[in-house]
Amino acid sequence: EKQGDDYVIGFSQCTGDDEWRRAMLDGMQRELAFHNNTKLIFKDAHANSAVQVKHIEELLQSGIQLLIVSPNESDPLTPVIEKAFHKGIPVVVVDRRTSSPYYTAYVGGDNYQVGKTVGEYANTLLGGNGKMIEITGLPRSSPASDRHRGLVDALATRPGIQRVATLNGQWEKDIAKNELRKALPNFPDLDLIFAQNEVMAMGAREVCNEIFPERKIRVIGVDGLPGQFGDIQMVYDGHITATALYPTGGEEAARVAMNILQKQPYQKENLLQTAIIDSSNVRMIKMQTDKMISQQNDIERQQARIDEQLEIYHTQRGLLYVMTGL
Ligand code: FRU
């Protein structure tokens, strides 16, 4: 029998192979570290929906008390997530959505707003006139369709900006590069590429440099990931023009999960805000995120020292007991 605050949470991640998702997991673990007896079982489906369905079945069988899930694609994952919910296992959906209302809470960025903000920004950037290509993520994953819808709506009232092609980059750098290599030669007068995530934005910049090295086609990405390999650094270095912040929601998801488990109040919809990061604010944002990273490293070092001290204490306590019986 489980007692008190002894919880097991299953976390089914659609893919764990990129920095953004590592940051999400780190955030979750940092938050859960405040709860002593909570265990997180992590499964990475490597962008395969069938594998992710299997993972969730396994987690349900192993007796988790709550499921956190970022569904690779909405439709294929919906039935198994509904099944968890109907079994009475609370479900916290993060970042990507299912196609059903049967979940306990959602935590993630406002993807429609991301697309809309980028559309408005692109219009201002190009002075109301120009040609753009959009590179989307997996079309059946909700951030891809929501970002696309937001972009289309923003451009509907800005007819000077023409979306000349929409490519399917599946969220992956190499796939985005291949698609762009095929399409880009047809648009020598292209002004801008909107890539729906940071890795595809990086890929887009590389292909532009290959095919039109003499032109400076602007690239806008999404994610706003801090650190050496993130897209904040890419904006800072001038490789891309801008990126739309898309917080991972790792900490928030863990917090909502714990509230649900501990029968505390929580909200069903937890939408995280977006903002454009470009040359006008990137210095400040980079300073702050660099500081945040160094503080997190300090906390980890302190934790390691506390663990060491505890270990020494327990050894000495044991010795004292052997010697004196106290
Ligand atoms: C990471 C990622 C992010 C993107 C999100 C969308 O795996 O591709 O770059 O914003 O997933 O779900």
Short mmCIF file of N, CA and C and ligand atoms in Angstrom, two decimals, residues 15 18 20-21 95-96 143 147 171 197-198 223 246, ligand 1:
data_model
loop_
_atom_site.label_atom_id
_atom_site.label_comp_id
_atom_site.label_asym_id
_atom_site.label_seq_id
_atom_site.Cartn_x
_atom_site.Cartn_y
_atom_site.Cartn_z
N THR A 15 9.37 12.59 -28.10
CA THR A 15 10.76 12.43 -28.51
C THR A 15 11.63 13.11 -27.46
N ASP A 18 16.06 16.15 -28.49
CA ASP A 18 16.50 17.52 -28.75
C ASP A 18 16.62 18.31 -27.45
N TRP A 20 15.37 21.12 -26.53
CA TRP A 20 14.14 21.69 -25.97
C TRP A 20 13.48 20.68 -25.04
N ARG A 21 13.44 19.41 -25.47
CA ARG A 21 12.79 18.39 -24.62
C ARG A 21 13.66 18.00 -23.44
N ASP A 95 2.45 20.47 -24.02
CA ASP A 95 2.92 20.95 -25.33
C ASP A 95 2.01 20.51 -26.48
N ARG A 96 2.01 19.25 -26.86
CA ARG A 96 1.16 18.79 -27.95
C ARG A 96 -0.15 18.25 -27.36
N PRO A 143 0.86 21.53 -32.31
CA PRO A 143 1.55 22.81 -32.46
C PRO A 143 1.76 23.17 -33.92
N ARG A 147 0.14 26.58 -35.10
CA ARG A 147 1.05 27.65 -35.55
C ARG A 147 0.70 28.04 -36.99
N TRP A 171 9.39 18.63 -37.80
CA TRP A 171 10.10 19.07 -36.59
C TRP A 171 11.59 18.71 -36.64
N ASN A 197 10.24 25.46 -35.68
CA ASN A 197 11.01 25.26 -34.44
C ASN A 197 12.48 25.61 -34.64
N GLU A 198 13.23 25.57 -33.55
CA GLU A 198 14.60 26.07 -33.61
C GLU A 198 15.52 25.21 -34.46
N ASP A 223 10.89 28.72 -30.32
CA ASP A 223 11.36 27.99 -29.12
C ASP A 223 11.98 28.95 -28.11
N TYR A 246 8.74 29.81 -26.91
CA TYR A 246 7.76 28.74 -26.67
C TYR A 246 8.25 27.95 -25.47
C1 FRU B 1 10.85 19.68 -29.77
C2 FRU B 1 9.87 20.43 -30.60
C3 FRU B 1 10.04 21.92 -30.37
C4 FRU B 1 8.72 22.43 -30.78
C5 FRU B 1 7.83 21.39 -30.14
C6 FRU B 1 6.50 21.25 -30.73
O1 FRU B 1 10.72 18.30 -29.92
O2 FRU B 1 10.02 20.11 -31.95
O3 FRU B 1 11.14 22.43 -31.05
O4 FRU B 1 8.48 23.72 -30.39
O5 FRU B 1 8.54 20.18 -30.23
O6 FRU B 1 5.78 20.21 -30.16
#
